[in-house]
Amino acid sequence: MTTETPSQPPVVEFRDVCKTWNPGTRRESKALEHLTFRIEDLPGKGEFAAIIGPSGCGKSTALNLLAAFHGTFPPTSGEILARGLPIQGPGKDRGMVFQKYSSFPQLTVLGNVRFGLELNREGLGLSESQIDALAREWIGRVGLRGHEDKYPRQLSGGQQQRVAIARTLILKPRIVLMDEPFSALDEPTRIEMQRLIVDLWAEVQATVLLVTHSIVEAVYLGDRVWIFTPAPGRIGREFTDVPVPIPGQSPMEMQKAPEFLAIVDEIAESFRRIEQGEAS
Ligand code: ADP
């Protein structure tokens, strides 16, 4: 007798989502229109969707809707589902890493990384010493051992993003949202962060939606790349056949390979066409 595994609902689904700012006023503007996609729940693995598109095309709006942030949520029309359930509000199944200021300036590195656990202490059933041990473990994982007692202002931009990543991933969100997380960093630091994300991602197996303005970064980190149309944004083109980074392998080496650069060129050309309103 064969037993069929029930098919899981998608991890994330946008159904014809539209977002209009200031509807019915003279300042009315459409940020998103007919945004439809689904990211399947792959067993033992999360998908990594990288989103690029012209500035102001609604990429952050899409992420903020999925995070259900106050001020953006709900969509004007359409439905957003996480694991088959309509999103009602923020939840710890979704974690966000911003370009900057993801951490509390008044808390130390340890305080910041502990924060989410403390907030969810009862639900997680963790003791004080377990919270402390877990936070220190994550601080080590993101390469910040020895910096536990520092405040964010005492850290470099790259180190601050490491804190932001640790405080998000420690909660084991099924969905990780990253909005230009490395844009404010210099190139070597950015490469280091990409390496860190690849290593951690193999471990946490979350589904990631990453907004970036770097096509190289999108191709490197994403296992699918979406190009959004100019506002109102929707997916103008999807690339699924992109190279997959290998944990432990140097990002620089992979990003210099001719076959990698050929895909970057192809996507850059498609981006240019979409931005200019031509067929992709
Ligand atoms: P992207 O991330 O692609 O650069 P955004 O999602 O930030 O674009 O913005 C899309 C459009 O929505 C822009 O025209 C922006 O000015 C507008 N917008 C974003 N947030 C708000 C808001 N809170 N109120 C009004 N308009 C907004």
XYZ file of C-alpha atoms and ligand atoms in Angstrom:
307
model
C 0.000 0.000 0.000
C 1.341 3.432 -0.816
C 0.690 6.367 1.432
C 0.539 9.700 -0.257
C 2.208 12.588 1.479
C -0.345 15.389 1.714
C 0.920 18.309 -0.310
C 1.946 21.230 1.845
C 0.567 24.680 1.147
C 3.117 27.151 -0.240
C 5.317 28.866 2.348
C 4.350 32.225 0.885
C 1.615 33.091 -1.542
C 0.584 36.476 -2.947
C -2.760 36.363 -4.753
C -3.344 39.328 -7.003
C -2.037 41.765 -4.414
C -2.449 45.486 -5.041
C -1.300 48.328 -2.817
C -2.505 51.848 -3.443
C -1.198 54.629 -1.226
C -3.544 57.456 -0.210
C -6.515 56.067 -2.153
C -9.164 58.544 -3.182
C -6.915 61.550 -2.653
C -4.868 63.663 -5.035
C -1.766 61.883 -3.756
C -3.095 58.452 -4.735
C -0.354 56.224 -6.168
C -0.172 52.539 -6.934
C 2.880 50.770 -5.517
C 1.884 47.208 -6.432
C -0.615 45.812 -8.887
C -1.581 42.188 -9.574
C 1.400 40.815 -7.686
C 0.953 37.069 -7.765
C 3.473 34.395 -6.832
C 3.920 31.347 -4.688
C 6.972 29.888 -3.049
C 6.545 26.187 -2.456
C 7.461 24.413 0.749
C 10.407 22.306 -0.330
C 11.107 19.502 2.151
C 14.253 20.158 4.176
C 15.108 23.284 2.257
C 13.915 26.845 1.990
C 13.888 28.765 -1.233
C 15.857 31.917 -1.738
C 14.071 34.491 -3.875
C 16.076 37.575 -4.794
C 14.079 40.607 -5.901
C 15.496 43.359 -8.077
C 13.726 46.151 -9.891
C 13.776 49.881 -10.557
C 13.837 52.155 -7.540
C 10.334 52.873 -6.208
C 8.731 49.865 -7.911
C 7.271 48.468 -4.705
C 9.886 45.921 -3.585
C 9.984 47.150 0.015
C 6.216 47.527 0.011
C 5.877 43.821 -0.906
C 8.209 42.798 1.933
C 6.514 45.121 4.423
C 3.121 43.691 3.478
C 4.400 40.167 4.070
C 5.834 41.257 7.427
C 2.433 42.912 8.038
C 4.061 46.102 9.226
C 1.821 48.795 10.587
C 1.464 51.581 8.018
C 1.744 49.237 5.030
C -0.481 46.286 5.924
C -3.101 45.353 4.749
C -2.977 45.299 0.956
C -5.601 47.382 -0.836
C -6.852 44.207 -2.476
C -5.707 40.638 -2.890
C -4.569 38.074 -0.375
C -1.281 37.212 1.282
C -0.882 33.775 2.812
C 1.876 32.187 4.863
C 1.765 28.396 4.890
C -1.782 28.454 3.605
C -3.156 30.880 6.187
C -4.091 34.478 5.426
C -1.716 36.867 7.171
C -3.471 38.792 9.924
C -0.554 40.662 11.474
C 3.132 40.396 12.347
C 4.346 37.030 13.602
C 7.582 35.409 14.652
C 7.306 33.047 11.691
C 8.516 36.079 9.672
C 11.727 37.920 10.531
C 13.053 41.058 8.855
C 16.598 42.340 8.399
C 16.774 45.958 7.221
C 19.555 47.902 5.579
C 20.230 49.701 8.862
C 18.945 50.149 12.380
C 17.582 46.642 12.859
C 18.975 46.614 16.392
C 18.158 48.581 19.536
C 20.864 51.179 20.192
C 20.322 51.044 23.948
C 20.911 47.295 24.171
C 24.246 45.493 23.992
C 24.941 42.847 21.368
C 23.899 40.193 23.885
C 20.795 42.200 24.837
C 19.817 42.583 21.201
C 20.262 38.918 20.348
C 18.393 37.866 23.499
C 15.545 40.302 22.866
C 13.259 38.178 20.698
C 13.720 35.147 22.918
C 12.820 37.148 26.003
C 9.738 38.487 24.294
C 8.631 34.951 23.451
C 10.034 33.356 26.580
C 6.789 31.724 27.742
C 5.816 30.352 24.354
C 9.292 28.974 23.819
C 9.522 27.532 27.335
C 13.097 28.688 27.780
C 14.823 29.318 31.096
C 17.078 32.308 31.715
C 20.211 30.224 31.335
C 18.924 28.621 28.122
C 18.206 32.054 26.648
C 21.675 33.195 27.571
C 23.347 30.106 26.130
C 21.361 30.277 22.884
C 22.103 33.979 22.427
C 25.819 33.419 22.989
C 25.750 30.510 20.561
C 24.224 32.728 17.843
C 26.653 35.538 18.561
C 29.405 32.994 17.908
C 27.748 31.764 14.727
C 27.697 35.217 13.202
C 31.333 35.773 14.171
C 30.870 38.236 17.033
C 32.295 36.289 19.961
C 34.043 38.742 22.269
C 31.678 41.600 21.338
C 28.785 40.545 23.582
C 28.917 43.617 25.808
C 29.345 46.245 23.112
C 26.596 48.569 21.928
C 25.657 48.809 18.232
C 27.357 52.235 17.918
C 30.641 50.610 18.926
C 30.459 48.165 16.010
C 31.276 48.493 12.318
C 28.436 48.447 9.764
C 29.156 44.803 8.929
C 29.186 43.815 12.601
C 25.876 45.615 13.132
C 24.354 43.576 10.326
C 25.716 40.424 11.947
C 23.786 41.380 15.104
C 20.666 41.992 13.006
C 21.032 38.578 11.367
C 21.593 36.807 14.705
C 18.616 38.466 16.394
C 16.397 37.479 13.479
C 17.591 33.919 12.915
C 17.692 32.965 16.596
C 13.887 32.871 16.488
C 14.034 30.320 13.668
C 11.582 32.162 11.430
C 10.260 30.063 8.579
C 10.385 33.167 6.402
C 13.252 35.645 6.432
C 12.787 39.023 4.772
C 15.877 41.038 3.919
C 15.552 44.563 2.582
C 18.854 45.692 1.035
C 20.686 44.245 4.044
C 24.188 44.846 2.684
C 23.682 48.017 0.653
C 25.342 50.282 3.199
C 28.456 48.094 3.434
C 31.724 48.351 1.542
C 32.453 45.685 -1.040
C 34.763 43.379 0.997
C 32.343 43.458 3.944
C 29.437 42.796 1.613
C 31.206 39.705 0.267
C 31.862 38.513 3.827
C 28.170 38.931 4.638
C 27.169 36.982 1.540
C 29.451 34.172 2.671
C 27.849 34.252 6.127
C 24.329 34.126 4.682
C 25.166 31.136 2.488
C 26.648 29.248 5.453
C 23.759 30.087 7.790
C 21.077 29.512 5.215
C 22.248 25.927 4.667
C 21.683 25.470 8.377
C 18.418 27.300 9.088
C 16.587 26.233 5.911
C 14.298 29.227 5.969
C 12.599 30.666 2.930
C 14.256 33.973 2.171
C 12.988 36.968 0.219
C 15.875 39.327 -0.400
C 15.538 42.773 -1.956
C 18.802 43.992 -3.413
C 19.949 46.520 -5.980
C 22.933 44.339 -6.869
C 22.280 41.951 -9.735
C 25.490 40.077 -8.848
C 24.220 39.600 -5.307
C 20.783 38.506 -6.543
C 22.308 35.902 -8.868
C 24.762 34.729 -6.235
C 22.356 34.383 -3.311
C 19.055 33.707 -5.051
C 17.959 30.400 -6.428
C 15.372 32.393 -8.240
C 15.589 36.012 -9.296
C 12.563 38.207 -9.865
C 12.699 41.436 -11.777
C 9.881 43.763 -10.751
C 8.319 46.101 -13.303
C 8.380 49.857 -12.696
C 5.559 50.907 -10.330
C 2.989 49.610 -9.941
C 5.269 46.637 -9.340
C 4.644 43.020 -10.232
C 6.989 40.286 -11.388
C 8.089 41.202 -14.905
C 10.350 38.221 -15.294
C 11.508 35.265 -13.253
C 14.847 33.495 -13.646
C 15.039 30.099 -11.993
C 18.095 28.608 -13.632
C 20.702 30.539 -11.674
C 23.926 29.221 -10.106
C 23.572 28.039 -6.523
C 26.266 29.074 -4.042
C 28.139 26.297 -2.291
C 28.717 26.744 1.465
C 32.416 27.147 2.137
C 33.221 28.258 -1.410
C 34.581 31.757 -1.928
C 31.849 34.109 -3.211
C 34.488 36.082 -5.153
C 35.636 33.007 -7.045
C 32.114 32.074 -8.060
C 31.193 35.631 -8.986
C 34.174 35.879 -11.338
C 33.380 32.678 -13.243
C 32.460 33.282 -16.931
C 29.214 31.288 -16.706
C 28.170 33.313 -13.649
C 28.934 36.589 -15.415
C 26.988 35.457 -18.487
C 23.840 35.036 -16.366
C 24.425 38.405 -14.691
C 24.640 39.974 -18.179
C 21.456 38.270 -19.316
C 19.543 39.429 -16.243
C 20.996 42.947 -16.514
C 19.760 43.154 -20.096
C 16.308 41.911 -19.101
C 16.273 44.453 -16.242
C 17.122 47.254 -18.678
C 14.284 46.234 -21.004
C 11.746 45.955 -18.186
C 12.832 49.291 -16.758
C 12.282 50.897 -20.152
C 8.912 49.231 -20.581
C 10.034 46.943 -23.414
C 9.216 43.240 -23.561
C 11.633 41.425 -21.232
P 11.271 50.098 -3.747
O 11.519 49.309 -2.509
O 11.047 49.252 -4.948
O 12.311 51.158 -4.005
P 8.981 51.109 -2.263
O 8.189 49.898 -1.995
O 9.820 51.656 -1.147
O 9.884 50.890 -3.572
O 8.016 52.278 -2.737
C 7.086 52.103 -3.807
C 6.289 53.369 -3.966
O 5.447 53.523 -2.835
C 7.159 54.602 -4.038
O 6.563 55.504 -4.965
C 7.083 55.170 -2.640
O 7.262 56.565 -2.643
C 5.678 54.790 -2.227
N 5.557 54.640 -0.768
C 6.256 53.815 0.023
N 5.848 53.895 1.306
C 4.854 54.821 1.317
C 4.008 55.360 2.337
N 4.101 54.947 3.612
N 3.114 56.291 1.982
C 2.986 56.714 0.711
N 3.729 56.237 -0.319
C 4.651 55.312 -0.019
